[in-house]
Amino acid sequence: MSAVTDFYGSGVNLNGGQFGAYRTPTRRHRGQDISHSSKPGTVAVPALHAGRVISKTVPGPTHGFGYSIVIRSVLDGMEFDFRYAHGPWASQQAIGEEIPQGKIILHEGNSGATSGSCVHIEQQRVGGGFLDPLGEIRSVAAGRLTAPAPKPAPTPAPAPAPAAVRSVRKGDKGALVSAVQARLKRDYPLYASRLVVDGEFGSKTDAAVREFQRRAGLTVDGIAGPKTLARLGL
């Protein structure tokens, strides 16, 4: 385990702090809140992914972010902006600075529009809309690296057999289907709370998978393949 996987593997607020939760009758939460302590400034926030700092904010009347920082990351060939908000003081990183995954960029705090100490994380596709960042959070908690780790010197070895591709779709049955159903039901109650964890990939599971893919910026095909499973943390 590492500091980044430890941080994102706990403290996720799914009781009102999740993407899509209503803030007012007409406004929904567009990020995910994470909190490990009620005391501002005591918990450091590592960068979810490597990237470049493109903007920062300080508390002001035109937004509710308080002290925040935005890092642009490239994932699977696509650009995404990740905002980390509500810091207790300004981030020390400079605009244009390259940030490695796991570098401390902020601390959990209570500046801006928040009722307690936390970090608010938003994910927005560059040129597009806001996405549910929970998939990326779960993926990093499960060990996803933004940049490849150093490779050891190659040694002669027989070519391994091709790895089996994990994938389930409508009509499939089994333990992986149950795992997908359980993760959707637990982490995405806004649209998957009524899923039955029965190991049978039926119409309701298909609809929930498609909704998850849509919100996560993935190809919407109803197939829980490698990318969808990774975003689910499976």
PDB file of N, CA and C in Angstrom, residues 25-87:
ATOM      1  N   PRO A  25     -33.137  22.035  -3.989  1.00  0.00           N
ATOM      2  CA  PRO A  25     -34.082  21.310  -4.845  1.00  0.00           C
ATOM      3  C   PRO A  25     -33.725  21.334  -6.328  1.00  0.00           C
ATOM      4  N   THR A  26     -32.884  22.298  -6.750  1.00  0.00           N
ATOM      5  CA  THR A  26     -32.552  22.395  -8.177  1.00  0.00           C
ATOM      6  C   THR A  26     -31.059  22.252  -8.470  1.00  0.00           C
ATOM      7  N   ARG A  27     -30.232  22.081  -7.456  1.00  0.00           N
ATOM      8  CA  ARG A  27     -28.782  22.008  -7.678  1.00  0.00           C
ATOM      9  C   ARG A  27     -28.202  20.745  -7.067  1.00  0.00           C
ATOM     10  N   ARG A  28     -27.402  20.056  -7.857  1.00  0.00           N
ATOM     11  CA  ARG A  28     -26.788  18.817  -7.393  1.00  0.00           C
ATOM     12  C   ARG A  28     -25.283  18.979  -7.168  1.00  0.00           C
ATOM     13  N   HIS A  29     -24.763  18.144  -6.283  1.00  0.00           N
ATOM     14  CA  HIS A  29     -23.335  18.119  -5.972  1.00  0.00           C
ATOM     15  C   HIS A  29     -22.578  17.590  -7.189  1.00  0.00           C
ATOM     16  N   ARG A  30     -21.510  18.298  -7.623  1.00  0.00           N
ATOM     17  CA  ARG A  30     -20.811  17.848  -8.815  1.00  0.00           C
ATOM     18  C   ARG A  30     -19.450  17.249  -8.515  1.00  0.00           C
ATOM     19  N   GLY A  31     -19.259  16.811  -7.273  1.00  0.00           N
ATOM     20  CA  GLY A  31     -18.001  16.161  -6.926  1.00  0.00           C
ATOM     21  C   GLY A  31     -18.204  15.096  -5.867  1.00  0.00           C
ATOM     22  N   GLN A  32     -17.086  14.668  -5.273  1.00  0.00           N
ATOM     23  CA  GLN A  32     -17.106  13.673  -4.204  1.00  0.00           C
ATOM     24  C   GLN A  32     -16.316  14.224  -3.020  1.00  0.00           C
ATOM     25  N   ASP A  33     -16.905  14.175  -1.827  1.00  0.00           N
ATOM     26  CA  ASP A  33     -16.229  14.634  -0.621  1.00  0.00           C
ATOM     27  C   ASP A  33     -15.526  13.469   0.067  1.00  0.00           C
ATOM     28  N   ILE A  34     -14.335  13.753   0.603  1.00  0.00           N
ATOM     29  CA  ILE A  34     -13.570  12.778   1.375  1.00  0.00           C
ATOM     30  C   ILE A  34     -13.119  13.459   2.658  1.00  0.00           C
ATOM     31  N   SER A  35     -13.296  12.782   3.787  1.00  0.00           N
ATOM     32  CA  SER A  35     -12.902  13.364   5.075  1.00  0.00           C
ATOM     33  C   SER A  35     -12.330  12.282   5.983  1.00  0.00           C
ATOM     34  N   HIS A  36     -11.176  12.580   6.568  1.00  0.00           N
ATOM     35  CA  HIS A  36     -10.547  11.654   7.505  1.00  0.00           C
ATOM     36  C   HIS A  36     -10.454  12.228   8.917  1.00  0.00           C
ATOM     37  N   SER A  37     -10.762  13.512   9.081  1.00  0.00           N
ATOM     38  CA  SER A  37     -10.656  14.152  10.389  1.00  0.00           C
ATOM     39  C   SER A  37     -11.586  15.354  10.442  1.00  0.00           C
ATOM     40  N   SER A  38     -12.097  15.645  11.622  1.00  0.00           N
ATOM     41  CA  SER A  38     -12.953  16.824  11.787  1.00  0.00           C
ATOM     42  C   SER A  38     -12.136  18.093  12.016  1.00  0.00           C
ATOM     43  N   LYS A  39     -10.820  17.955  12.153  1.00  0.00           N
ATOM     44  CA  LYS A  39      -9.963  19.105  12.434  1.00  0.00           C
ATOM     45  C   LYS A  39      -9.267  19.561  11.155  1.00  0.00           C
ATOM     46  N   PRO A  40      -9.546  20.776  10.669  1.00  0.00           N
ATOM     47  CA  PRO A  40      -8.930  21.266   9.431  1.00  0.00           C
ATOM     48  C   PRO A  40      -7.405  21.312   9.526  1.00  0.00           C
ATOM     49  N   GLY A  41      -6.751  20.978   8.423  1.00  0.00           N
ATOM     50  CA  GLY A  41      -5.308  21.113   8.332  1.00  0.00           C
ATOM     51  C   GLY A  41      -4.504  19.957   8.866  1.00  0.00           C
ATOM     52  N   THR A  42      -5.161  18.894   9.332  1.00  0.00           N
ATOM     53  CA  THR A  42      -4.421  17.778   9.934  1.00  0.00           C
ATOM     54  C   THR A  42      -4.184  16.616   8.977  1.00  0.00           C
ATOM     55  N   VAL A  43      -4.899  16.579   7.840  1.00  0.00           N
ATOM     56  CA  VAL A  43      -4.764  15.455   6.904  1.00  0.00           C
ATOM     57  C   VAL A  43      -4.324  15.978   5.541  1.00  0.00           C
ATOM     58  N   ALA A  44      -3.185  15.497   5.063  1.00  0.00           N
ATOM     59  CA  ALA A  44      -2.660  15.907   3.763  1.00  0.00           C
ATOM     60  C   ALA A  44      -3.385  15.176   2.640  1.00  0.00           C
ATOM     61  N   VAL A  45      -3.583  15.876   1.522  1.00  0.00           N
ATOM     62  CA  VAL A  45      -4.289  15.319   0.361  1.00  0.00           C
ATOM     63  C   VAL A  45      -3.289  15.062  -0.765  1.00  0.00           C
ATOM     64  N   PRO A  46      -3.081  13.797  -1.169  1.00  0.00           N
ATOM     65  CA  PRO A  46      -2.190  13.505  -2.290  1.00  0.00           C
ATOM     66  C   PRO A  46      -2.917  13.626  -3.624  1.00  0.00           C
ATOM     67  N   ALA A  47      -2.194  13.946  -4.674  1.00  0.00           N
ATOM     68  CA  ALA A  47      -2.789  14.047  -6.009  1.00  0.00           C
ATOM     69  C   ALA A  47      -3.300  12.682  -6.448  1.00  0.00           C
ATOM     70  N   LEU A  48      -4.534  12.649  -6.904  1.00  0.00           N
ATOM     71  CA  LEU A  48      -5.141  11.404  -7.374  1.00  0.00           C
ATOM     72  C   LEU A  48      -4.380  10.863  -8.581  1.00  0.00           C
ATOM     73  N   HIS A  49      -4.015  11.760  -9.492  1.00  0.00           N
ATOM     74  CA  HIS A  49      -3.267  11.380 -10.691  1.00  0.00           C
ATOM     75  C   HIS A  49      -2.166  12.399 -10.955  1.00  0.00           C
ATOM     76  N   ALA A  50      -1.163  11.990 -11.695  1.00  0.00           N
ATOM     77  CA  ALA A  50      -0.131  12.924 -12.141  1.00  0.00           C
ATOM     78  C   ALA A  50      -0.741  13.918 -13.122  1.00  0.00           C
ATOM     79  N   GLY A  51      -0.166  15.113 -13.181  1.00  0.00           N
ATOM     80  CA  GLY A  51      -0.695  16.113 -14.106  1.00  0.00           C
ATOM     81  C   GLY A  51      -0.012  17.451 -13.930  1.00  0.00           C
ATOM     82  N   ARG A  52      -0.640  18.496 -14.477  1.00  0.00           N
ATOM     83  CA  ARG A  52      -0.069  19.845 -14.444  1.00  0.00           C
ATOM     84  C   ARG A  52      -1.067  20.802 -13.813  1.00  0.00           C
ATOM     85  N   VAL A  53      -0.591  21.666 -12.914  1.00  0.00           N
ATOM     86  CA  VAL A  53      -1.457  22.647 -12.256  1.00  0.00           C
ATOM     87  C   VAL A  53      -1.879  23.695 -13.278  1.00  0.00           C
ATOM     88  N   ILE A  54      -3.201  23.883 -13.435  1.00  0.00           N
ATOM     89  CA  ILE A  54      -3.668  24.879 -14.411  1.00  0.00           C
ATOM     90  C   ILE A  54      -4.371  26.063 -13.755  1.00  0.00           C
ATOM     91  N   SER A  55      -4.835  25.924 -12.508  1.00  0.00           N
ATOM     92  CA  SER A  55      -5.475  27.068 -11.845  1.00  0.00           C
ATOM     93  C   SER A  55      -5.576  26.819 -10.350  1.00  0.00           C
ATOM     94  N   LYS A  56      -5.813  27.919  -9.619  1.00  0.00           N
ATOM     95  CA  LYS A  56      -6.006  27.859  -8.170  1.00  0.00           C
ATOM     96  C   LYS A  56      -7.045  28.910  -7.796  1.00  0.00           C
ATOM     97  N   THR A  57      -7.702  28.721  -6.656  1.00  0.00           N
ATOM     98  CA  THR A  57      -8.624  29.738  -6.161  1.00  0.00           C
ATOM     99  C   THR A  57      -8.335  30.033  -4.699  1.00  0.00           C
ATOM    100  N   VAL A  58      -8.776  31.215  -4.285  1.00  0.00           N
ATOM    101  CA  VAL A  58      -8.789  31.590  -2.874  1.00  0.00           C
ATOM    102  C   VAL A  58     -10.244  31.878  -2.520  1.00  0.00           C
ATOM    103  N   PRO A  59     -10.597  31.884  -1.234  1.00  0.00           N
ATOM    104  CA  PRO A  59     -11.995  32.143  -0.875  1.00  0.00           C
ATOM    105  C   PRO A  59     -12.499  33.461  -1.449  1.00  0.00           C
ATOM    106  N   GLY A  60     -13.719  33.451  -1.966  1.00  0.00           N
ATOM    107  CA  GLY A  60     -14.305  34.658  -2.546  1.00  0.00           C
ATOM    108  C   GLY A  60     -15.799  34.512  -2.721  1.00  0.00           C
ATOM    109  N   PRO A  61     -16.491  35.601  -3.061  1.00  0.00           N
ATOM    110  CA  PRO A  61     -17.955  35.588  -3.146  1.00  0.00           C
ATOM    111  C   PRO A  61     -18.505  34.938  -4.407  1.00  0.00           C
ATOM    112  N   THR A  62     -17.654  34.629  -5.389  1.00  0.00           N
ATOM    113  CA  THR A  62     -18.161  34.110  -6.666  1.00  0.00           C
ATOM    114  C   THR A  62     -18.147  32.588  -6.764  1.00  0.00           C
ATOM    115  N   HIS A  63     -17.641  31.913  -5.745  1.00  0.00           N
ATOM    116  CA  HIS A  63     -17.594  30.446  -5.779  1.00  0.00           C
ATOM    117  C   HIS A  63     -17.563  29.918  -4.348  1.00  0.00           C
ATOM    118  N   GLY A  64     -17.742  28.614  -4.196  1.00  0.00           N
ATOM    119  CA  GLY A  64     -17.737  28.002  -2.870  1.00  0.00           C
ATOM    120  C   GLY A  64     -16.571  27.069  -2.633  1.00  0.00           C
ATOM    121  N   PHE A  65     -15.518  27.160  -3.479  1.00  0.00           N
ATOM    122  CA  PHE A  65     -14.411  26.218  -3.377  1.00  0.00           C
ATOM    123  C   PHE A  65     -13.445  26.539  -2.237  1.00  0.00           C
ATOM    124  N   GLY A  66     -13.427  27.792  -1.776  1.00  0.00           N
ATOM    125  CA  GLY A  66     -12.406  28.176  -0.819  1.00  0.00           C
ATOM    126  C   GLY A  66     -11.046  28.097  -1.492  1.00  0.00           C
ATOM    127  N   TYR A  67     -10.042  27.608  -0.747  1.00  0.00           N
ATOM    128  CA  TYR A  67      -8.728  27.381  -1.350  1.00  0.00           C
ATOM    129  C   TYR A  67      -8.798  26.086  -2.159  1.00  0.00           C
ATOM    130  N   SER A  68      -8.523  26.187  -3.443  1.00  0.00           N
ATOM    131  CA  SER A  68      -8.581  24.989  -4.285  1.00  0.00           C
ATOM    132  C   SER A  68      -7.470  25.015  -5.320  1.00  0.00           C
ATOM    133  N   ILE A  69      -7.249  23.859  -5.932  1.00  0.00           N
ATOM    134  CA  ILE A  69      -6.243  23.706  -6.979  1.00  0.00           C
ATOM    135  C   ILE A  69      -6.811  22.773  -8.037  1.00  0.00           C
ATOM    136  N   VAL A  70      -6.529  23.074  -9.307  1.00  0.00           N
ATOM    137  CA  VAL A  70      -6.997  22.242 -10.418  1.00  0.00           C
ATOM    138  C   VAL A  70      -5.789  21.662 -11.143  1.00  0.00           C
ATOM    139  N   ILE A  71      -5.782  20.340 -11.302  1.00  0.00           N
ATOM    140  CA  ILE A  71      -4.694  19.638 -11.983  1.00  0.00           C
ATOM    141  C   ILE A  71      -5.253  18.936 -13.218  1.00  0.00           C
ATOM    142  N   ARG A  72      -4.626  19.185 -14.352  1.00  0.00           N
ATOM    143  CA  ARG A  72      -5.050  18.537 -15.603  1.00  0.00           C
ATOM    144  C   ARG A  72      -4.241  17.258 -15.802  1.00  0.00           C
ATOM    145  N   SER A  73      -4.963  16.141 -15.979  1.00  0.00           N
ATOM    146  CA  SER A  73      -4.334  14.832 -16.135  1.00  0.00           C
ATOM    147  C   SER A  73      -4.760  14.196 -17.452  1.00  0.00           C
ATOM    148  N   VAL A  74      -3.908  13.347 -17.991  1.00  0.00           N
ATOM    149  CA  VAL A  74      -4.225  12.594 -19.205  1.00  0.00           C
ATOM    150  C   VAL A  74      -4.438  11.141 -18.813  1.00  0.00           C
ATOM    151  N   LEU A  75      -5.651  10.633 -19.060  1.00  0.00           N
ATOM    152  CA  LEU A  75      -6.010   9.261 -18.716  1.00  0.00           C
ATOM    153  C   LEU A  75      -6.538   8.567 -19.959  1.00  0.00           C
ATOM    154  N   ASP A  76      -5.903   7.480 -20.333  1.00  0.00           N
ATOM    155  CA  ASP A  76      -6.330   6.717 -21.516  1.00  0.00           C
ATOM    156  C   ASP A  76      -6.441   7.611 -22.749  1.00  0.00           C
ATOM    157  N   GLY A  77      -5.496   8.568 -22.869  1.00  0.00           N
ATOM    158  CA  GLY A  77      -5.470   9.433 -24.034  1.00  0.00           C
ATOM    159  C   GLY A  77      -6.424  10.611 -23.986  1.00  0.00           C
ATOM    160  N   MET A  78      -7.182  10.768 -22.903  1.00  0.00           N
ATOM    161  CA  MET A  78      -8.134  11.875 -22.770  1.00  0.00           C
ATOM    162  C   MET A  78      -7.707  12.792 -21.631  1.00  0.00           C
ATOM    163  N   GLU A  79      -7.993  14.102 -21.780  1.00  0.00           N
ATOM    164  CA  GLU A  79      -7.632  15.085 -20.761  1.00  0.00           C
ATOM    165  C   GLU A  79      -8.790  15.320 -19.801  1.00  0.00           C
ATOM    166  N   PHE A  80      -8.465  15.343 -18.510  1.00  0.00           N
ATOM    167  CA  PHE A  80      -9.453  15.617 -17.474  1.00  0.00           C
ATOM    168  C   PHE A  80      -8.875  16.627 -16.494  1.00  0.00           C
ATOM    169  N   ASP A  81      -9.734  17.517 -16.000  1.00  0.00           N
ATOM    170  CA  ASP A  81      -9.357  18.443 -14.938  1.00  0.00           C
ATOM    171  C   ASP A  81      -9.901  17.924 -13.619  1.00  0.00           C
ATOM    172  N   PHE A  82      -9.020  17.815 -12.623  1.00  0.00           N
ATOM    173  CA  PHE A  82      -9.419  17.391 -11.284  1.00  0.00           C
ATOM    174  C   PHE A  82      -9.244  18.576 -10.337  1.00  0.00           C
ATOM    175  N   ARG A  83     -10.340  18.998  -9.711  1.00  0.00           N
ATOM    176  CA  ARG A  83     -10.284  20.085  -8.732  1.00  0.00           C
ATOM    177  C   ARG A  83     -10.312  19.494  -7.327  1.00  0.00           C
ATOM    178  N   TYR A  84      -9.429  20.029  -6.463  1.00  0.00           N
ATOM    179  CA  TYR A  84      -9.373  19.665  -5.051  1.00  0.00           C
ATOM    180  C   TYR A  84      -9.682  20.940  -4.274  1.00  0.00           C
ATOM    181  N   ALA A  85     -10.769  20.943  -3.497  1.00  0.00           N
ATOM    182  CA  ALA A  85     -11.251  22.187  -2.886  1.00  0.00           C
ATOM    183  C   ALA A  85     -11.401  22.079  -1.371  1.00  0.00           C
ATOM    184  N   HIS A  86     -11.574  23.259  -0.738  1.00  0.00           N
ATOM    185  CA  HIS A  86     -11.827  23.460   0.697  1.00  0.00           C
ATOM    186  C   HIS A  86     -10.566  23.374   1.552  1.00  0.00           C
ATOM    187  N   GLY A  87      -9.377  23.578   0.956  1.00  0.00           N
ATOM    188  CA  GLY A  87      -8.158  23.560   1.756  1.00  0.00           C
ATOM    189  C   GLY A  87      -8.179  24.609   2.857  1.00  0.00           C
TER     190      GLY A  87
END
